[in-house]
CSV table of C-alpha atoms and ligand atoms in Angstrom, one decimal:
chain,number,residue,atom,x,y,z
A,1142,UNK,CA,-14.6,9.7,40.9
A,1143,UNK,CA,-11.5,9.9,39.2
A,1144,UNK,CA,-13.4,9.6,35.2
A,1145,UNK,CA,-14.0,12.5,33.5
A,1146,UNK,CA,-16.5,14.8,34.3
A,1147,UNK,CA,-18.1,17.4,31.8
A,1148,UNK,CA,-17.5,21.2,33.3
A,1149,UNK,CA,-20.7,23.6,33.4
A,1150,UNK,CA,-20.6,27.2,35.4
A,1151,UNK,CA,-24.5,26.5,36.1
A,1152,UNK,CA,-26.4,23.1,36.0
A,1153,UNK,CA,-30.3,23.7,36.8
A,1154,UNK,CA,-32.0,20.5,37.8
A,1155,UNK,CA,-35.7,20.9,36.2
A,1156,UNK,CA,-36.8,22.3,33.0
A,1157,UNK,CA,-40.1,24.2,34.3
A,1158,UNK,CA,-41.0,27.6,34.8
A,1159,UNK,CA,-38.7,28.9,37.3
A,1160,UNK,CA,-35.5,26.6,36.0
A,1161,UNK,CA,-36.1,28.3,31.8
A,1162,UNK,CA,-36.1,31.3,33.4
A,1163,UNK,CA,-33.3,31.4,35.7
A,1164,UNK,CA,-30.9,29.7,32.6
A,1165,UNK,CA,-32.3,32.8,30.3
A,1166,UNK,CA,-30.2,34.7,33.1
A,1167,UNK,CA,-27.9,33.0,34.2
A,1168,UNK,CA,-26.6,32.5,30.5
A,1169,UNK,CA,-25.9,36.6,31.0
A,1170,UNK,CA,-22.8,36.1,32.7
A,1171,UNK,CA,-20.0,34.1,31.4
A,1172,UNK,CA,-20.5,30.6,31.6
A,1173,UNK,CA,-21.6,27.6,30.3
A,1174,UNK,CA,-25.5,26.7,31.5
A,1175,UNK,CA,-27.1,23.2,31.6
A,1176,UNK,CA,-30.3,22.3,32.1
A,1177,UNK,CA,-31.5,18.6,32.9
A,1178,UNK,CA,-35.1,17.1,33.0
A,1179,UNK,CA,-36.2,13.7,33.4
A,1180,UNK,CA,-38.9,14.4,31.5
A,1181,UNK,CA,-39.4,14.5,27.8
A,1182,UNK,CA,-40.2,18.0,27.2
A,1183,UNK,CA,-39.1,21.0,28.7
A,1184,UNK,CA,-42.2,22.8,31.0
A,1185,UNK,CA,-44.6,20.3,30.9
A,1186,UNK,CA,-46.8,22.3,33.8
A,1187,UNK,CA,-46.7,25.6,32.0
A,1188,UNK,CA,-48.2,23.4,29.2
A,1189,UNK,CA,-51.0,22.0,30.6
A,1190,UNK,CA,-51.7,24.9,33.1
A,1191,UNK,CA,-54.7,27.6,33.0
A,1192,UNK,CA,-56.9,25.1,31.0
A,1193,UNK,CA,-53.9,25.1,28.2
A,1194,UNK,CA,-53.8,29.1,27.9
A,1195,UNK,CA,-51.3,29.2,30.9
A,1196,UNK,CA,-52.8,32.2,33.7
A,1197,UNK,CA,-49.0,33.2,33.5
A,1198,UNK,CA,-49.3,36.2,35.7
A,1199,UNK,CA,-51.4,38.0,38.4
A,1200,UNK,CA,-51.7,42.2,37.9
A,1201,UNK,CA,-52.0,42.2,41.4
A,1202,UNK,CA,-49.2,39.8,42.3
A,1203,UNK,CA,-47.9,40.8,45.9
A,1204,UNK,CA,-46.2,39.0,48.7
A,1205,UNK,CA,-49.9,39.3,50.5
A,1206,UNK,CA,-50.7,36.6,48.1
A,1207,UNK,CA,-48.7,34.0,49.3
A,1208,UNK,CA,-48.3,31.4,52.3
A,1209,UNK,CA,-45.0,30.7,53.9
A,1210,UNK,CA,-43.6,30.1,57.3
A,1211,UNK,CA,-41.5,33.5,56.6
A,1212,UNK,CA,-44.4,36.2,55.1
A,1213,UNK,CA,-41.9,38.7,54.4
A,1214,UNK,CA,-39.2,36.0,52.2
A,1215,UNK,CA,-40.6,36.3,48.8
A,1216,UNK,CA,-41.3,40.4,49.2
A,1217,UNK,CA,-37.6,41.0,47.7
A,1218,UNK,CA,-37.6,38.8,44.3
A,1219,UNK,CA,-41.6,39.5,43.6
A,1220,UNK,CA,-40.9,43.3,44.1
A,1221,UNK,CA,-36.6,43.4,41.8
A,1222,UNK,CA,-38.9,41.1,38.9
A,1223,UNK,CA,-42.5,41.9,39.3
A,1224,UNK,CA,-45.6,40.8,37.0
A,1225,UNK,CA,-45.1,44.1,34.9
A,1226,UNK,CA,-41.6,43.0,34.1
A,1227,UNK,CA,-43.0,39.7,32.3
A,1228,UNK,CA,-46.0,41.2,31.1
A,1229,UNK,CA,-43.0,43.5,28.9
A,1230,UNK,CA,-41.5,39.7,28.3
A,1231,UNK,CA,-44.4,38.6,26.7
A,1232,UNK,CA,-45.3,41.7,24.6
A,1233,UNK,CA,-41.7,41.4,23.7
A,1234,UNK,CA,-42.5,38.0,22.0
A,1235,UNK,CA,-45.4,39.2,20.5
A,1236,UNK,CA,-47.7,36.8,22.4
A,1237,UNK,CA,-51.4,37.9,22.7
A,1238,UNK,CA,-52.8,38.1,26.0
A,1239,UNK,CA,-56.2,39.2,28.0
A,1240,UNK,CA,-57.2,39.5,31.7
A,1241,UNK,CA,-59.9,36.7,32.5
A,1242,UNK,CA,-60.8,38.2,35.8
A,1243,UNK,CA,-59.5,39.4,39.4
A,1244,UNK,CA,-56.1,40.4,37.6
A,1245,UNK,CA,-55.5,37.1,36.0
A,1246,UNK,CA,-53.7,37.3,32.8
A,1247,UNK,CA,-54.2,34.2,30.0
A,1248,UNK,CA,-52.5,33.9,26.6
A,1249,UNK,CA,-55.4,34.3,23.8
A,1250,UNK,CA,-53.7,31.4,22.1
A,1251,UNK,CA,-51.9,28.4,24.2
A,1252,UNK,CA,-49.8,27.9,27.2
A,1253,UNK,CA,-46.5,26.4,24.2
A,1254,UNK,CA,-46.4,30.1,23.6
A,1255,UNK,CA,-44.9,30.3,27.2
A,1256,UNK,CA,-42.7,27.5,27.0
A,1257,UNK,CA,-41.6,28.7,23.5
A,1258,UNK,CA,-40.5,32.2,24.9
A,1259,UNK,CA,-38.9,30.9,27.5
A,1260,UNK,CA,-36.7,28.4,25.4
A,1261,UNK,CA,-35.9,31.0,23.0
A,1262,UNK,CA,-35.0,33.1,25.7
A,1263,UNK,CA,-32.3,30.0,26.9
A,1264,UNK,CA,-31.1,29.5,23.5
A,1265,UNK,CA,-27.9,29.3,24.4
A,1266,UNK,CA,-28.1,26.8,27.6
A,1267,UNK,CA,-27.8,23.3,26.9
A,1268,UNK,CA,-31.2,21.1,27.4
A,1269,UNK,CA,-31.1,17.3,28.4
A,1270,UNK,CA,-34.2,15.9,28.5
A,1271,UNK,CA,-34.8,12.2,29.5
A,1272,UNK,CA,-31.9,12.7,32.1
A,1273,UNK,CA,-32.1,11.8,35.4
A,1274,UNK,CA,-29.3,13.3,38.2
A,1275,UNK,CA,-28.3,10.2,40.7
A,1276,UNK,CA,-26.1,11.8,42.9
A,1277,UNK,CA,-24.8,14.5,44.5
A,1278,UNK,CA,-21.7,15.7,45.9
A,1279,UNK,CA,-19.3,18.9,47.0
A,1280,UNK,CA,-16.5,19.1,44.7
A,1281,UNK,CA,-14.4,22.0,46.1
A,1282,UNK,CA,-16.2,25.0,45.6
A,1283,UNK,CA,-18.7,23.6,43.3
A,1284,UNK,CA,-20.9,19.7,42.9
A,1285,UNK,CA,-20.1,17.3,41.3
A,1286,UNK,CA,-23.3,15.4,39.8
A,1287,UNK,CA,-23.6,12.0,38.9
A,1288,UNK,CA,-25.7,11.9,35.8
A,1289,UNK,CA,-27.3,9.7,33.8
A,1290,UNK,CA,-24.7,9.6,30.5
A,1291,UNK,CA,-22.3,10.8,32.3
A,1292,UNK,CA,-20.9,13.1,35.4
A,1293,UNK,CA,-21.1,16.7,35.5
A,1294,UNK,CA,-18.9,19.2,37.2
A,1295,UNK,CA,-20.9,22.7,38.1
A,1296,UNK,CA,-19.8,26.5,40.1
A,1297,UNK,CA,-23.2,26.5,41.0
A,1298,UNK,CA,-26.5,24.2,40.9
A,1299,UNK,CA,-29.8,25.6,41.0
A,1300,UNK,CA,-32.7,23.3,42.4
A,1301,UNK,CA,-35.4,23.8,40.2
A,1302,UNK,CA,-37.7,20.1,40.9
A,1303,UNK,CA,-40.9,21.5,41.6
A,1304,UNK,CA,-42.9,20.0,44.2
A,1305,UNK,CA,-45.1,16.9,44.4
A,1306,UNK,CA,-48.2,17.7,42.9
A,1307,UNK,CA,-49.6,15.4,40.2
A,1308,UNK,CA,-46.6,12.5,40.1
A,1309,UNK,CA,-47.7,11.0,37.1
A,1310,UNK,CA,-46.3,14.5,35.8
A,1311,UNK,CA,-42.8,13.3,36.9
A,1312,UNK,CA,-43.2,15.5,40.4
A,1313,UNK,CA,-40.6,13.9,42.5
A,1314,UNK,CA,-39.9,16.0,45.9
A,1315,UNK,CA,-36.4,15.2,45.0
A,1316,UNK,CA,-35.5,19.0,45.5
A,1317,UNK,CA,-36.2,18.5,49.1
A,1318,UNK,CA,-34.2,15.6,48.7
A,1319,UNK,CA,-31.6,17.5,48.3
A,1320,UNK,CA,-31.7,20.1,50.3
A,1321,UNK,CA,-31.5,17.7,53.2
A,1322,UNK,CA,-28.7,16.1,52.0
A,1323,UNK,CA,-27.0,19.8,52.4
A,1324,UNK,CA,-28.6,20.1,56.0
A,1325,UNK,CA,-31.4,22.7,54.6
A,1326,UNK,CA,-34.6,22.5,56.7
A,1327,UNK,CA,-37.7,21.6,54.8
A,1328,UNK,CA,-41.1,22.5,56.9
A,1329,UNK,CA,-43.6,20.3,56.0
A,1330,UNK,CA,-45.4,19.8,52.5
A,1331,UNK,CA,-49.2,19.5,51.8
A,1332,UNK,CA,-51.3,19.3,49.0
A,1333,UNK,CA,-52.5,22.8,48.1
A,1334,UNK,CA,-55.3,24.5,45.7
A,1335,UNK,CA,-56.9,21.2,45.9
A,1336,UNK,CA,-60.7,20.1,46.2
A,1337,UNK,CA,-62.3,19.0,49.1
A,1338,UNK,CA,-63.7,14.9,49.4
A,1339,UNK,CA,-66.2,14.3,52.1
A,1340,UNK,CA,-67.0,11.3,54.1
A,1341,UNK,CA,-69.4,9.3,52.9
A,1342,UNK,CA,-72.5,10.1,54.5
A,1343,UNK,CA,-72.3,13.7,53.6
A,1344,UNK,CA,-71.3,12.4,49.9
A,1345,UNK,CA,-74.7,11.0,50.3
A,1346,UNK,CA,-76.5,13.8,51.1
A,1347,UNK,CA,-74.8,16.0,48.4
A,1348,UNK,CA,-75.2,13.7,45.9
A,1349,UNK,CA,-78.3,15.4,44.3
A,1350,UNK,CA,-76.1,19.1,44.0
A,1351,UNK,CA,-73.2,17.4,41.7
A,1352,UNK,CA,-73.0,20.2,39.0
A,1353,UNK,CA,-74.2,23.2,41.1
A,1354,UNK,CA,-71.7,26.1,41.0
A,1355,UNK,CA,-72.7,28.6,42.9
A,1356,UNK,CA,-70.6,32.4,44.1
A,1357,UNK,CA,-69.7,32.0,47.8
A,1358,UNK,CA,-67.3,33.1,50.0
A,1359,UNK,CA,-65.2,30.2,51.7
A,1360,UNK,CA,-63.7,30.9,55.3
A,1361,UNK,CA,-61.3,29.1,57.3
A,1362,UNK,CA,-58.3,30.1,59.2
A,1363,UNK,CA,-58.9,33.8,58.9
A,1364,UNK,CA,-58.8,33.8,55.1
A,1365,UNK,CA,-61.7,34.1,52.9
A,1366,UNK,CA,-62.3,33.6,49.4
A,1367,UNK,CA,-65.4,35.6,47.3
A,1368,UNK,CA,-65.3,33.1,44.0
A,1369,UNK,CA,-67.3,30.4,42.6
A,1370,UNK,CA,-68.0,26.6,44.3
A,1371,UNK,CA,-68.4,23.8,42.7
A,1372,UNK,CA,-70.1,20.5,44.1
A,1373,UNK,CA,-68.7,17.8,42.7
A,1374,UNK,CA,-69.8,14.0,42.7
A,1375,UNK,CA,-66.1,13.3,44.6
A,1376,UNK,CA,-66.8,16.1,46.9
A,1377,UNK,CA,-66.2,20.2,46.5
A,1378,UNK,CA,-64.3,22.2,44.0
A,1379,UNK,CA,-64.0,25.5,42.0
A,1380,UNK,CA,-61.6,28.6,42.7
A,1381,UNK,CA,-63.2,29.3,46.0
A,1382,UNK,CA,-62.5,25.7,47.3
A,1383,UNK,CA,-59.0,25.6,45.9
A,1384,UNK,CA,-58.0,28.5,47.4
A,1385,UNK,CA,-59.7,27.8,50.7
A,1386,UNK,CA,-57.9,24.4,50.4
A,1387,UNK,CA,-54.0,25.9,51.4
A,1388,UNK,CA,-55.3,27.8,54.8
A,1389,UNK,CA,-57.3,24.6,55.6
A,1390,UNK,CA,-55.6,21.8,58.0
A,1391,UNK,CA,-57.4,18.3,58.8
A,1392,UNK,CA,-60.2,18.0,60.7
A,1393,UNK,CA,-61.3,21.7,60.4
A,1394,UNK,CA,-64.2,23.2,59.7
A,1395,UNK,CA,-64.8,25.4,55.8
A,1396,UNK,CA,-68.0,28.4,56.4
A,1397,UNK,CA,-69.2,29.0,53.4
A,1398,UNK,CA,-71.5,32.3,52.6
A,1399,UNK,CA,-73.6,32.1,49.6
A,1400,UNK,CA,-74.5,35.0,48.4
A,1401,UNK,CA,-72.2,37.0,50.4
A,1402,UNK,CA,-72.1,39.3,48.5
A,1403,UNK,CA,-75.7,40.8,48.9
A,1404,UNK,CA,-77.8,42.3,51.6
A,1405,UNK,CA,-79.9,39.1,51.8
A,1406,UNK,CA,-81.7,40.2,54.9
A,1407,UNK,CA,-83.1,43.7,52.9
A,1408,UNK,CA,-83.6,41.6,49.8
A,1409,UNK,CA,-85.8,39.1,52.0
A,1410,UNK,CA,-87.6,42.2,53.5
A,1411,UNK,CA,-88.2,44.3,50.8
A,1412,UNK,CA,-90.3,41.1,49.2
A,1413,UNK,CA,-91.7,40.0,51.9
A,1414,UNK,CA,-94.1,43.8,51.4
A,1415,UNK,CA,-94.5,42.9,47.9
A,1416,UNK,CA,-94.5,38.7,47.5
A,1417,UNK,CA,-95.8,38.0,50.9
A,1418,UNK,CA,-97.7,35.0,49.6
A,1419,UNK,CA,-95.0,33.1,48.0
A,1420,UNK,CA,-93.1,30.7,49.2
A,1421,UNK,CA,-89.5,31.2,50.9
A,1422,UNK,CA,-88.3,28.3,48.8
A,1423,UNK,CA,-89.8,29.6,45.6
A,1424,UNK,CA,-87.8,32.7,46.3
A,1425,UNK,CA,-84.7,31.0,47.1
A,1426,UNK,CA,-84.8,29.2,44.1
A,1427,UNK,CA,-84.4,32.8,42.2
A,1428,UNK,CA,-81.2,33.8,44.1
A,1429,UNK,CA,-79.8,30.4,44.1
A,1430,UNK,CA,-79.1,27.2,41.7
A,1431,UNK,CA,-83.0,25.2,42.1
A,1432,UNK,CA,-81.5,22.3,43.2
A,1433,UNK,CA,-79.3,24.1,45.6
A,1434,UNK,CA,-82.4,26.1,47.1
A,1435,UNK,CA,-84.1,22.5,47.4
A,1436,UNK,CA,-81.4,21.5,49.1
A,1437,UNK,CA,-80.9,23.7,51.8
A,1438,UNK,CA,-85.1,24.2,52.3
A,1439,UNK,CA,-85.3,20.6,52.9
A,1440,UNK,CA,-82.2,20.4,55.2
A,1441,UNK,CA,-83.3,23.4,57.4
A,1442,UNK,CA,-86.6,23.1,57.6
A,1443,UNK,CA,-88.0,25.9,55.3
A,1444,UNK,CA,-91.7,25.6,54.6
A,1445,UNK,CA,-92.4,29.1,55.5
A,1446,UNK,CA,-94.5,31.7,53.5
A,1447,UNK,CA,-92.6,34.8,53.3
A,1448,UNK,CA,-95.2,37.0,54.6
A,1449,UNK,CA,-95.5,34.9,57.6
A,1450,UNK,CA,-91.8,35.3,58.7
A,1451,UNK,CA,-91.0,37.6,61.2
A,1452,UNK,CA,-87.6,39.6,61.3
A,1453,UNK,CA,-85.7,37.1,63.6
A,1454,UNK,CA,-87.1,34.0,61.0
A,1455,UNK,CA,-85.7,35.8,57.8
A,1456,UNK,CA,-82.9,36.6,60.1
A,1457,UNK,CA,-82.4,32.7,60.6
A,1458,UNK,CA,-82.8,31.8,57.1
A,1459,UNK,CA,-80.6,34.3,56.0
A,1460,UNK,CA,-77.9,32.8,58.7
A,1461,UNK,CA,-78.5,29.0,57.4
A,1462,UNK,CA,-77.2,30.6,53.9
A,1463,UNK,CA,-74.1,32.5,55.3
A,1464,UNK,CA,-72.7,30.2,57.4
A,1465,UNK,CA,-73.0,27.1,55.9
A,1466,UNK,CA,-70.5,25.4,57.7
A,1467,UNK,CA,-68.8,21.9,56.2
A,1468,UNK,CA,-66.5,19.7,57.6
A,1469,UNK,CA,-63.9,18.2,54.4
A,1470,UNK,CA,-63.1,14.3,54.9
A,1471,UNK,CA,-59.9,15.5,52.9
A,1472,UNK,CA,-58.4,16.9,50.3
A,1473,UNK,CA,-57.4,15.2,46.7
A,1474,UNK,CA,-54.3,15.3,47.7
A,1475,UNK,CA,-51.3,15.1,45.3
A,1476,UNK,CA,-52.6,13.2,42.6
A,1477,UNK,CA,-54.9,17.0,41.4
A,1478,UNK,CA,-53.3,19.5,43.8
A,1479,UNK,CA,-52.1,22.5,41.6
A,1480,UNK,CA,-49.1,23.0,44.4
A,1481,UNK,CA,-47.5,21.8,47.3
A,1482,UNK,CA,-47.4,24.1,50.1
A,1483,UNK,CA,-44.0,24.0,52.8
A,1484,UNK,CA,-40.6,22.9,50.8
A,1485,UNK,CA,-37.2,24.3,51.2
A,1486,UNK,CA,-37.3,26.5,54.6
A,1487,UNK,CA,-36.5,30.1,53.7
A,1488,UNK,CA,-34.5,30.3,57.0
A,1489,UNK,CA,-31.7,29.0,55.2
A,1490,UNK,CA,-32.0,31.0,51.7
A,1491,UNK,CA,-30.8,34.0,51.1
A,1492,UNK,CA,-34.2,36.4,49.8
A,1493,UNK,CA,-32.5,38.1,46.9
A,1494,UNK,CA,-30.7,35.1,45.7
A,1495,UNK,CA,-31.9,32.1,46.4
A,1496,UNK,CA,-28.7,30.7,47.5
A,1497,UNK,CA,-28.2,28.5,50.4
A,1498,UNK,CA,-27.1,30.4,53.4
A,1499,UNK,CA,-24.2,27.6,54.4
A,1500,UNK,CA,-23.9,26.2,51.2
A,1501,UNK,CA,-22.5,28.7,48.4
A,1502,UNK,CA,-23.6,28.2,45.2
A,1503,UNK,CA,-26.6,26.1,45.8
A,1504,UNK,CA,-29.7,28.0,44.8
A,1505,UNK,CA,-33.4,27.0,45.7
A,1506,UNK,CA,-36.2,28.5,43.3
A,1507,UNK,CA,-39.6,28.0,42.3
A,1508,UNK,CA,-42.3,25.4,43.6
A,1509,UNK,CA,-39.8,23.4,45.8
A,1510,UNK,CA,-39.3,26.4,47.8
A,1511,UNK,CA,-41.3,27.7,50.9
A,1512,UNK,CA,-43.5,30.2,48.9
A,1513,UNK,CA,-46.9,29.3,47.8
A,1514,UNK,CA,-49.3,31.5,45.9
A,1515,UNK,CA,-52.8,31.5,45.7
A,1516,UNK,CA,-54.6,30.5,42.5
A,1517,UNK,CA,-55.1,33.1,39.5
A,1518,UNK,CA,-51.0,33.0,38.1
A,1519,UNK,CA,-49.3,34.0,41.4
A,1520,UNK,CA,-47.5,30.5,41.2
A,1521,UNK,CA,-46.2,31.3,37.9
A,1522,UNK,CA,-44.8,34.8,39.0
A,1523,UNK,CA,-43.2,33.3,42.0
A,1524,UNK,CA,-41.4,31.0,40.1
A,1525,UNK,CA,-40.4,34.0,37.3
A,1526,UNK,CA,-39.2,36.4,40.0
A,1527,UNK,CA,-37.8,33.4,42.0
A,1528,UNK,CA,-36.0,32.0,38.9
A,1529,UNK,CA,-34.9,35.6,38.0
A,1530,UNK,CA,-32.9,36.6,41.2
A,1531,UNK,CA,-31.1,33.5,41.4
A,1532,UNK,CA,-30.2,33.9,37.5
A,1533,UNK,CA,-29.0,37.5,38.1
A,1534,UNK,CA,-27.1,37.1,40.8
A,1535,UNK,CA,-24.9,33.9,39.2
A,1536,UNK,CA,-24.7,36.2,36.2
A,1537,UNK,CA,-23.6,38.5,38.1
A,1538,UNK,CA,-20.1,36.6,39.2
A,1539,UNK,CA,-18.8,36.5,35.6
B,2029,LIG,P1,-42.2,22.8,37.7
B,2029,LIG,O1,-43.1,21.7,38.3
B,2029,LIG,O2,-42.9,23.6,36.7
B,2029,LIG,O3,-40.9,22.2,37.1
B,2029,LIG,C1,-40.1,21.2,37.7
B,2029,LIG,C2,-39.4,20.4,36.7
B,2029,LIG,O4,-38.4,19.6,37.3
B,2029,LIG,C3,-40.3,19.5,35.8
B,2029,LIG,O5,-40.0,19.8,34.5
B,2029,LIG,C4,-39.9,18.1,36.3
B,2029,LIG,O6,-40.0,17.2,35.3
B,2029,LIG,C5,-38.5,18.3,36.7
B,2029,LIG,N1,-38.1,17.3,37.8
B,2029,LIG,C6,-38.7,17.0,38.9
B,2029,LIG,N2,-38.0,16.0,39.5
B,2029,LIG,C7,-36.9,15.8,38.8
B,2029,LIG,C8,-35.7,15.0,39.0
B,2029,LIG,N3,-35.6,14.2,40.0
B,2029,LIG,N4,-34.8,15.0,38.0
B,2029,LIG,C9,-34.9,15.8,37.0
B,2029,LIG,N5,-35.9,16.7,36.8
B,2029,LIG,C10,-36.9,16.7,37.7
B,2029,LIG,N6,-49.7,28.3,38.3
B,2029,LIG,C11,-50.1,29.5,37.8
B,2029,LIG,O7,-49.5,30.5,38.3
B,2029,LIG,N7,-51.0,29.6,36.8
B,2029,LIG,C12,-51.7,28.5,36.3
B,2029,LIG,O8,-52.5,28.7,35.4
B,2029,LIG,C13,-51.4,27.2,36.9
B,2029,LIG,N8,-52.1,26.1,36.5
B,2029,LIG,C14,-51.7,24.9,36.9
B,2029,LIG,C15,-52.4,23.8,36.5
B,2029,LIG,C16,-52.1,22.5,37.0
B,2029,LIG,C17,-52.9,21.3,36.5
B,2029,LIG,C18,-51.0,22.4,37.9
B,2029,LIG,C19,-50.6,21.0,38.4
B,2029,LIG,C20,-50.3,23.5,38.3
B,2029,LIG,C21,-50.7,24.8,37.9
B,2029,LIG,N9,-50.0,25.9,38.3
B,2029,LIG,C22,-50.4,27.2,37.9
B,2029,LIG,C23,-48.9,25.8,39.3
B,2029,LIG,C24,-47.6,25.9,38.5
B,2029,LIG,O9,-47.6,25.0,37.4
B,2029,LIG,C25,-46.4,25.6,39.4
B,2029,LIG,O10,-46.4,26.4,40.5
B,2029,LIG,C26,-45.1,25.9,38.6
B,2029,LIG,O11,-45.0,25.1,37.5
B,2029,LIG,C27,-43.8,25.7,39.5
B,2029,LIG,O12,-42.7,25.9,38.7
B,2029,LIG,P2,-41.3,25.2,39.0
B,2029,LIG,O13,-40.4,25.5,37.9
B,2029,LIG,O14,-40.9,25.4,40.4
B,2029,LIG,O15,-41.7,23.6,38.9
């Protein structure tokens, strides 16, 4: 205790989206800012995220869009640093964007334009990389951190870890870690935006629709998602499945709609005037993948002509194909999972801040919080805004 520590204003543990962000602010006040990463580059998510063009942003970003114990937490940060606000950010850095679709903005080029915005924008914080923090500890008003190549002393420490998804990305949980040690609550953490693996039976059975990706609306839990499904060989995916995946717990029940979209029923009766003779299958197979429309024929029974159906028949095929209801074995878990829902309980955070409630000067922001979005860049905004208003408001104290 008594060697010599190196003296910071600000030391942010984790060199990711929400921890650039909230040293390009925090730098605005007076102090000296560190960053420190135990990985080898800074932002190593934002790099591989969005297929490598980083969905950075959502146009329709809102606290609607995102799970938590408290609903209303993340309202005050999304709404003081909003999706417009680093929209501005990126135009400032002359970065080319488009929207892909339902409000979801991509860089034309590559996600390393994001992390090179946001490192410009922290040019004047100090980065370790390859530098792991070991311990923790009050040091009068401030922590005192025992770090690999030496201690650090810091006014205030922003947890910036992330959460546990994908761990051969470095994903630790040590934020929660820490947040215990300082007697936070942390609710409890699941794999989220994730796919679906079934048991092995129904594996078995699905085997023959690996590849189909089909529009559907998945339902569980009161939410629903219109976007595209995916059958995999491991089990289900695609944006409707991922986003299903956070409202879903173990052992429930996912109803998905194909086609929800449509009037199926008028469809079915409007050819039945016309294509009377054909087959229901043959028909099937024009609305849906082939092997899909194979499929769900053979598992339901559908040998039917279409002029022979009556209106409660179509009515009953048109059911089997909106609630087609599937019961996951599981989820991926970690090892994929794009988040991890639960984390640092908001009860003890301060919503404009991020700072701990009974512990001043230690800031919560990002992933390793409560907050989850859903897929399409509300992850991304959440940690800007998130990163933001803690950055502000250390700036803020000079
Ligand atoms: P983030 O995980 O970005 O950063 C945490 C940092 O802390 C890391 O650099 C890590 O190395 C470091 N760290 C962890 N433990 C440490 C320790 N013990 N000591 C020191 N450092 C430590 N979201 C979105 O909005 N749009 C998208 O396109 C995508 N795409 C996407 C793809 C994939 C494959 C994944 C896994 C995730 C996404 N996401 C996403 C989610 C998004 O990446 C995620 O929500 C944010 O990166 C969270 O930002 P944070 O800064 O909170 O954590």
């Amino acid at each position: 205790m008594g060697t010599r520590a190196e003296r910071y204003d600000t030391v942010i543990i984790g060199a990711g989206a929400a921890g650039m962000m909230c040293a390009a602010h925090a730098l605005r006040g007076s102090g000296r800012v560190l960053v420190i990463d135990h990985a080898r580059a800074p932002g190593e998510k934002i790099r591989i995220s969005g297929g490598g063009r980083c969905n950075f942003t959502n146009l329709h970003a809102g606290a609607e869009n995102f799970l938590s114990a408290n609903p209303h937490f993340a309202k005050s940060a999304l709404s003081r640093y909003t999706q417009h606000d680093f929209v501005a950010l990126v135009d400032r850095h002359g970065i080319a964007w488009h929207e892909k679709t339902l409000g979801q903005l991509f860089c034309d080029g590559s996600s390393k334009e994001i992390i090179a915005l946001l490192l410009d924008e922290m040019a004047g914080a100090e980065l370790r990389l390859g530098t792991s923090v070991d311990t923790i500890a009050r040091h009068g008003d401030g922590f005192r951190l025992g770090v690999s190549g030496g201690d650090v002393l810091a006014r205030h420490l922003v947890v910036a870890c992330g959460g546990k998804s994908i761990p051969k990305m470095g994903a630790t949980g040590f934020g929660y870690a820490i947040a215990r040690q300082f007697g936070l609550d942390v609710t409890e953490t699941r794999a989220g935006l994730v796919p679906f693996t079934l048991d092995p039976a129904m594996k078995a059975q699905m085997a023959p629709l690996a590849g189909v990706a089909v529009p559907a609306r998945a339902a569980c839990n009161g939410a629903a998602f219109d976007e595209a499904v995916l059958i995999t060989h491991r089990g289900l995916s695609g944006p409707a499945i991922l986003q299903i995946s956070s409202y879903w717990r173990e052992g429930e029940e996912v109803v998905l709609s194909l086609l929800a979209q449509e009037d199926l029923l008028g469809a079915f009766k409007q050819r039945r005037r016309t294509e009377g003779r054909r087959q229901v299958q043959t028909v099937l197979a024009e609305l849906l993948p082939r092997r899909l429309a194979e499929y769900l024929a053979g598992t339901h029974g559908i040998t039917d002509r279409l002029g022979d159906c009556s209106d409660k028949r179509l009515g009953e095929i048109v059911a089997h194909l909106t609630r087609w209801p599937l019961r996951p074995a599981g989820t991926e878990g970690y090892r994929t999972a794009e988040v991890t829902l639960g984390g640092v309980a908001t009860t003890g955070l301060d919503a404009r801040s991020m700072e701990a409630r009974r512990v001043p000067g230690l800031f919560f922001i990002g992933e390793v919080v409560d907050v989850t979005g859903w897929l399409g860049g509300y992850n991304f905004q959440w940690a800007w805004s998130s990163g933001w208003a803690a950055g502000t408001a250390i700036a803020a104290r000079g």
